[in-house]
């Protein structure tokens, strides 16, 4: 099981990795309010997919078991008006780590 | 396994076109990761087999996670798994038969492409080649389930091609004509004869000829070729 704080750290690590590979134009200092998807996000759609894939891998390593993100399972995620903040996603990661 | 060789993932490698392609590319400088529902039918130092039902989303996710660990990269994906079986006119085709085609021909391709494309996205390069069929361009009576699901594979590939192009991943389709396989033989001589009559080049294609199209799409100089369909032995 991981904490919200650790989830935020993993999100930060993923975004740093994307920055290094040139998929993110500038450094993002992740806080609970950081927008990951939707209006105000620094990532484009494809960047978001890469971010999720990278993060999934990090969480798998962290927990020592296979973890697969399913965006439909994220509480408050609306597919017709996609918006995700770091806090919502961190909470989802915590729940996933408990399941 | 020679870790220096490029990696090609091929689905449906227990028999038919998938097996032929796996054997071909093993002999042409690739490490091949294949899969089928059953155990491996290929023995080669550079071949890695996964026993996977690719119509099962979770199994596909688990398998690709293993590939990520074992192969570290995927250079080329060839989705060749498909269902070939005799069917009736649409009006008398059962829902169960139609769903079987949907699962094997399109859902499996969707799951595998989705998961493998994520690995390619991380490396920002890759080649995806999906195997459809010229039947999608012929509109032959009695093939409503088969042809419509193969046409869906073509459309899926074209949408993927647009989505993934910015990250250096190309997505193309090879649509084979008749190929002599266990599956095509099981459909009978009459069917084979009718099939050849519909083709502009009236002979079955060989595995090497299909592999040649895949090699073209996979070639480093084919980086500008995406969203294309090569129909074999057919003027479409």
Coordinates of C-alpha atoms in Angstrom, one line a residue:
Chain A
X1 CA 0.0 0.0 0.0
X2 CA 1.2 3.5 -0.7
X3 CA 0.3 6.9 0.6
X4 CA -1.0 10.0 -1.2
X5 CA 2.3 11.7 -0.7
X6 CA 4.2 8.7 -2.3
X7 CA 1.7 8.7 -5.2
X8 CA 2.5 12.4 -5.8
X9 CA 6.2 11.6 -5.7
X10 CA 5.7 8.9 -8.3
X11 CA 3.7 11.3 -10.5
X12 CA 6.5 13.8 -10.2
X13 CA 9.1 11.1 -11.2
X14 CA 7.0 10.2 -14.2
X15 CA 6.7 13.8 -15.3
X16 CA 10.4 14.4 -14.8
X17 CA 11.1 11.3 -17.0
X18 CA 8.8 12.8 -19.7
X19 CA 10.7 16.1 -19.4
X20 CA 14.0 14.3 -20.0
X21 CA 12.7 12.6 -23.0
X22 CA 11.4 15.8 -24.5
X23 CA 7.7 15.0 -24.2
X24 CA 7.1 17.8 -21.7
X25 CA 8.1 21.3 -22.7
X26 CA 8.9 22.5 -19.2
X27 CA 9.4 21.2 -15.6
X28 CA 6.2 20.7 -13.7
X29 CA 6.4 20.9 -9.9
X30 CA 3.6 18.5 -8.9
X31 CA 1.1 19.5 -6.2
X32 CA -2.3 18.2 -5.4
X33 CA -3.8 20.8 -7.7
X34 CA -1.7 20.1 -10.7
X35 CA -3.8 19.3 -13.8
X36 CA -2.8 16.1 -15.5
X37 CA -5.5 16.0 -18.2
X38 CA -7.8 18.7 -19.4
X39 CA -7.8 22.4 -19.5
X40 CA -4.5 23.7 -18.0
X41 CA -2.6 20.4 -18.4
X42 CA 1.0 20.6 -19.7
X43 CA 0.7 17.2 -21.4
X44 CA -1.0 16.6 -24.8
X45 CA -3.2 13.5 -25.3
X46 CA -0.3 11.3 -26.4
X47 CA 1.9 12.7 -23.7
X48 CA -0.8 11.7 -21.2
X49 CA -0.9 8.2 -22.5
X50 CA 2.9 7.9 -22.2
X51 CA 2.7 9.4 -18.7
X52 CA 0.1 6.9 -17.6
X53 CA 2.2 4.0 -19.0
X54 CA 5.3 5.2 -17.2
X55 CA 3.4 5.7 -14.0
X56 CA 1.8 2.3 -14.2
X57 CA 5.2 0.8 -14.5
X58 CA 6.5 2.7 -11.5
X59 CA 3.5 1.7 -9.4
X60 CA 4.0 -1.9 -10.4
X61 CA 7.6 -1.8 -9.3
X62 CA 6.6 -0.1 -6.1
X63 CA 4.0 -2.6 -5.1
X64 CA 5.8 -5.7 -6.5
X65 CA 2.8 -6.8 -8.4
X66 CA 1.0 -6.1 -11.7
X67 CA -1.1 -3.0 -11.7
X68 CA -3.2 -1.7 -14.6
X69 CA -4.8 1.7 -14.6
X70 CA -8.4 1.9 -15.9
X71 CA -9.4 5.5 -16.3
X72 CA -13.1 4.6 -16.1
X73 CA -12.5 3.5 -12.6
X74 CA -11.1 6.8 -11.4
X75 CA -13.6 8.5 -9.2
X76 CA -15.1 11.7 -10.8
X77 CA -13.4 11.0 -14.1
X78 CA -15.8 12.0 -16.9
X79 CA -14.9 10.6 -20.3
X80 CA -17.0 13.3 -22.2
X81 CA -15.3 16.1 -20.3
X82 CA -11.9 14.6 -19.4
X83 CA -10.2 16.3 -16.5
X84 CA -7.8 14.8 -14.0
X85 CA -5.9 16.5 -11.2
X86 CA -2.9 15.0 -9.4
X87 CA -4.9 14.6 -6.2
X88 CA -7.7 12.6 -7.9
X89 CA -5.2 10.4 -9.6
X90 CA -3.1 10.0 -6.4
X91 CA -6.2 8.9 -4.5
X92 CA -6.9 6.4 -7.3
X93 CA -3.4 5.0 -6.9
X94 CA -3.8 4.7 -3.2
X95 CA -7.1 2.8 -3.7
X96 CA -5.5 0.6 -6.3
X97 CA -2.6 -0.2 -4.0
X98 CA -5.1 -1.3 -1.3
X99 CA -7.1 -3.6 -3.6
Chain B
X1 CA 18.6 -15.2 -27.1
X2 CA 20.6 -12.6 -29.0
X3 CA 19.8 -9.3 -27.2
X4 CA 21.2 -7.3 -30.0
X5 CA 18.6 -8.3 -32.5
X6 CA 15.4 -6.3 -33.0
X7 CA 12.2 -7.6 -31.5
X8 CA 9.1 -8.5 -33.4
X9 CA 5.9 -9.5 -31.6
X10 CA 3.6 -11.7 -33.6
X11 CA 0.2 -13.0 -32.5
X12 CA -1.3 -16.3 -33.4
X13 CA 2.0 -18.2 -33.9
X14 CA 0.8 -21.7 -33.3
X15 CA -0.3 -22.3 -36.9
X16 CA -1.1 -20.7 -40.2
X17 CA 0.2 -17.3 -41.3
X18 CA 1.3 -16.3 -37.8
X19 CA 3.5 -19.4 -37.5
X20 CA 4.9 -19.0 -41.0
X21 CA 5.7 -15.3 -40.3
X22 CA 7.4 -16.1 -37.0
X23 CA 9.6 -18.8 -38.6
X24 CA 10.4 -16.4 -41.5
X25 CA 11.5 -13.5 -39.3
X26 CA 13.4 -15.7 -36.9
X27 CA 15.5 -16.7 -40.0
X28 CA 15.8 -13.0 -41.0
X29 CA 17.5 -11.5 -38.0
X30 CA 14.7 -10.9 -35.5
X31 CA 14.0 -12.1 -31.9
X32 CA 10.3 -13.1 -32.1
X33 CA 7.9 -13.1 -29.2
X34 CA 4.8 -15.0 -30.3
X35 CA 1.7 -16.2 -28.6
X36 CA -1.2 -18.6 -28.9
X37 CA -3.8 -20.2 -26.7
X38 CA -1.8 -23.4 -26.6
X39 CA 1.9 -24.3 -26.1
X40 CA 4.6 -23.3 -28.5
X41 CA 4.9 -25.1 -31.8
X42 CA 8.2 -23.3 -32.7
X43 CA 11.6 -24.2 -31.3
X44 CA 14.3 -21.5 -31.9
X45 CA 16.8 -19.9 -29.7
X46 CA 15.5 -16.4 -30.4
X47 CA 11.8 -17.3 -30.0
X48 CA 9.8 -16.6 -26.8
X49 CA 6.3 -18.0 -26.6
X50 CA 3.4 -16.8 -24.4
X51 CA 0.4 -18.9 -23.8
X52 CA -2.2 -16.2 -24.1
X53 CA -5.8 -15.9 -25.1
X54 CA -5.6 -12.5 -26.9
X55 CA -9.3 -12.0 -26.7
X56 CA -9.0 -11.7 -22.9
X57 CA -8.0 -8.1 -22.0
X58 CA -6.4 -9.0 -18.7
X59 CA -4.3 -11.8 -20.2
X60 CA -3.0 -9.4 -22.9
X61 CA -2.1 -6.9 -20.3
X62 CA -0.2 -9.5 -18.2
X63 CA 1.6 -10.8 -21.3
X64 CA 2.8 -7.4 -22.5
X65 CA 4.0 -6.6 -19.0
X66 CA 6.1 -9.8 -19.2
X67 CA 7.4 -8.8 -22.6
X68 CA 8.4 -5.4 -21.2
X69 CA 10.6 -7.2 -18.7
X70 CA 11.9 -10.0 -20.9
X71 CA 12.5 -8.1 -24.2
X72 CA 12.7 -4.5 -22.9
X73 CA 11.6 -3.2 -26.3
X74 CA 9.3 -4.0 -29.2
X75 CA 10.4 -2.8 -32.6
X76 CA 7.7 -4.4 -34.7
X77 CA 4.2 -5.7 -33.9
X78 CA 2.4 -8.0 -36.3
X79 CA -1.2 -8.8 -35.3
X80 CA -2.0 -11.9 -37.3
X81 CA -4.3 -13.7 -35.0
X82 CA -7.6 -14.2 -36.7
X83 CA -10.6 -16.4 -37.0
X84 CA -11.2 -18.1 -40.4
X85 CA -14.2 -20.4 -40.6
X86 CA -17.1 -21.1 -42.8
X87 CA -20.1 -18.9 -42.3
X88 CA -23.5 -18.5 -43.8
X89 CA -25.4 -15.6 -45.4
X90 CA -25.8 -12.7 -42.9
X91 CA -29.5 -13.4 -42.5
X92 CA -28.8 -16.8 -40.9
X93 CA -25.5 -16.0 -39.1
X94 CA -26.0 -16.5 -35.4
X95 CA -25.1 -13.9 -32.8
X96 CA -22.7 -16.4 -31.2
X97 CA -20.8 -16.8 -34.5
X98 CA -20.7 -13.0 -35.1
X99 CA -19.4 -12.4 -31.5
X100 CA -16.7 -15.0 -32.0
X101 CA -15.4 -13.1 -35.1
X102 CA -15.7 -9.8 -33.2
X103 CA -13.6 -11.1 -30.3
X104 CA -10.9 -12.8 -32.3
X105 CA -10.5 -10.5 -35.3
X106 CA -11.1 -7.0 -33.8
X107 CA -11.1 -7.1 -30.0
X108 CA -7.9 -9.1 -29.8
X109 CA -6.2 -6.8 -32.3
X110 CA -7.4 -3.8 -30.3
X111 CA -6.1 -5.1 -27.0
X112 CA -2.7 -6.1 -28.4
X113 CA -2.2 -2.9 -30.3
X114 CA -3.2 -0.8 -27.3
X115 CA -0.8 -2.5 -24.9
X116 CA 2.2 -2.8 -27.3
X117 CA 1.8 0.7 -28.6
X118 CA 2.3 1.9 -25.0
X119 CA 5.7 0.2 -25.0
X120 CA 6.5 1.8 -28.3
X121 CA 5.4 5.2 -27.0
X122 CA 8.0 4.9 -24.2
X123 CA 10.7 4.4 -26.8
X124 CA 9.1 6.9 -29.3
X125 CA 9.4 4.5 -32.2
X126 CA 7.8 1.4 -33.5
X127 CA 6.1 -0.3 -36.4
X128 CA 2.7 -1.9 -36.2
X129 CA 1.4 -4.1 -39.1
X130 CA -2.0 -5.6 -38.8
X131 CA -3.1 -8.5 -40.9
X132 CA -6.5 -8.1 -42.5
X133 CA -7.7 -9.7 -45.7
X134 CA -8.7 -8.8 -49.2
X135 CA -12.1 -10.1 -48.3
X136 CA -12.7 -6.7 -46.7
X137 CA -12.5 -5.2 -50.2
X138 CA -14.4 -7.9 -52.1
X139 CA -17.7 -7.9 -50.3
X140 CA -18.2 -11.6 -50.9
X141 CA -21.6 -13.0 -49.9
X142 CA -21.4 -15.3 -46.9
X143 CA -18.5 -13.4 -45.3
X144 CA -20.4 -10.7 -43.4
X145 CA -18.9 -11.5 -40.0
X146 CA -15.4 -12.2 -41.3
X147 CA -15.2 -9.3 -43.7
X148 CA -16.8 -6.7 -41.5
X149 CA -14.4 -7.5 -38.6
X150 CA -11.4 -7.4 -41.0
X151 CA -12.6 -4.0 -42.3
X152 CA -12.8 -2.9 -38.7
X153 CA -9.1 -3.9 -38.3
X154 CA -8.3 -1.6 -41.3
X155 CA -10.2 1.3 -39.8
X156 CA -8.6 0.7 -36.3
X157 CA -5.2 0.8 -37.9
X158 CA -5.8 4.0 -39.8
X159 CA -7.0 5.8 -36.6
X160 CA -4.0 4.5 -34.7
X161 CA -1.8 5.7 -37.5
X162 CA -3.0 9.2 -37.0
X163 CA -2.8 9.0 -33.2
X164 CA 0.7 7.6 -33.0
X165 CA 2.4 9.3 -36.0
X166 CA 3.7 12.2 -33.8
X167 CA 5.7 9.7 -31.8
X168 CA 7.4 8.0 -34.7
X169 CA 5.1 4.9 -34.7
X170 CA 3.7 3.8 -38.0
X171 CA 0.7 1.6 -38.4
X172 CA -0.2 -0.2 -41.6
X173 CA -2.1 -3.2 -42.9
X174 CA -1.3 -6.1 -45.1
X175 CA -4.4 -7.8 -46.6
X176 CA -3.4 -11.2 -47.8
X177 CA -5.2 -13.0 -50.6
X178 CA -5.7 -16.7 -50.4
X179 CA -2.9 -18.4 -48.6
X180 CA -2.6 -22.2 -48.3
X181 CA -3.0 -22.9 -44.7
X182 CA -4.8 -25.5 -42.6
X183 CA -7.7 -23.0 -42.2
X184 CA -8.1 -22.3 -45.9
X185 CA -7.8 -26.0 -46.8
X186 CA -10.6 -26.7 -44.3
X187 CA -12.9 -24.5 -46.3
X188 CA -12.7 -26.9 -49.2
X189 CA -11.5 -27.0 -52.8
X190 CA -14.6 -25.3 -54.2
X191 CA -14.1 -22.3 -51.9
X192 CA -10.4 -22.1 -52.8
X193 CA -11.2 -22.1 -56.5
X194 CA -13.8 -19.4 -56.1
X195 CA -11.4 -17.3 -54.1
X196 CA -8.7 -17.5 -56.7
X197 CA -11.2 -16.5 -59.4
X198 CA -11.8 -13.3 -57.5
X199 CA -8.1 -12.4 -57.3
X200 CA -6.3 -10.5 -60.1
X201 CA -3.3 -12.8 -59.6
X202 CA -4.9 -16.2 -59.6
X203 CA -2.6 -18.1 -57.2
X204 CA -2.2 -18.3 -53.5
X205 CA 0.3 -16.0 -51.9
X206 CA 3.2 -17.4 -50.0
X207 CA 4.3 -16.6 -46.5
X208 CA 7.5 -15.1 -47.9
X209 CA 5.4 -12.7 -50.0
X210 CA 3.4 -11.6 -47.0
X211 CA 6.6 -11.2 -45.0
X212 CA 8.0 -9.1 -47.8
X213 CA 5.2 -6.6 -47.3
X214 CA 5.7 -6.6 -43.6
X215 CA 9.5 -6.1 -44.1
X216 CA 8.7 -3.1 -46.3
X217 CA 6.6 -1.5 -43.6
X218 CA 9.1 -2.4 -40.9
X219 CA 12.1 -1.0 -42.8
X220 CA 13.8 2.1 -41.3
X221 CA 13.3 3.9 -44.6
X222 CA 9.5 3.4 -44.4
X223 CA 9.1 6.0 -41.6
X224 CA 6.8 8.1 -43.8
X225 CA 4.5 5.2 -44.7
X226 CA 1.5 5.0 -42.3
X227 CA -2.2 4.2 -42.5
X228 CA -1.7 2.3 -45.7
X229 CA -3.3 -1.0 -46.8
X230 CA -1.6 -3.4 -49.2
X231 CA -4.0 -5.7 -50.9
X232 CA -2.3 -8.7 -52.3
X233 CA -3.2 -10.2 -55.6
X234 CA -6.1 -7.8 -55.9
X235 CA -6.8 -4.6 -57.8
X236 CA -8.8 -2.7 -55.3

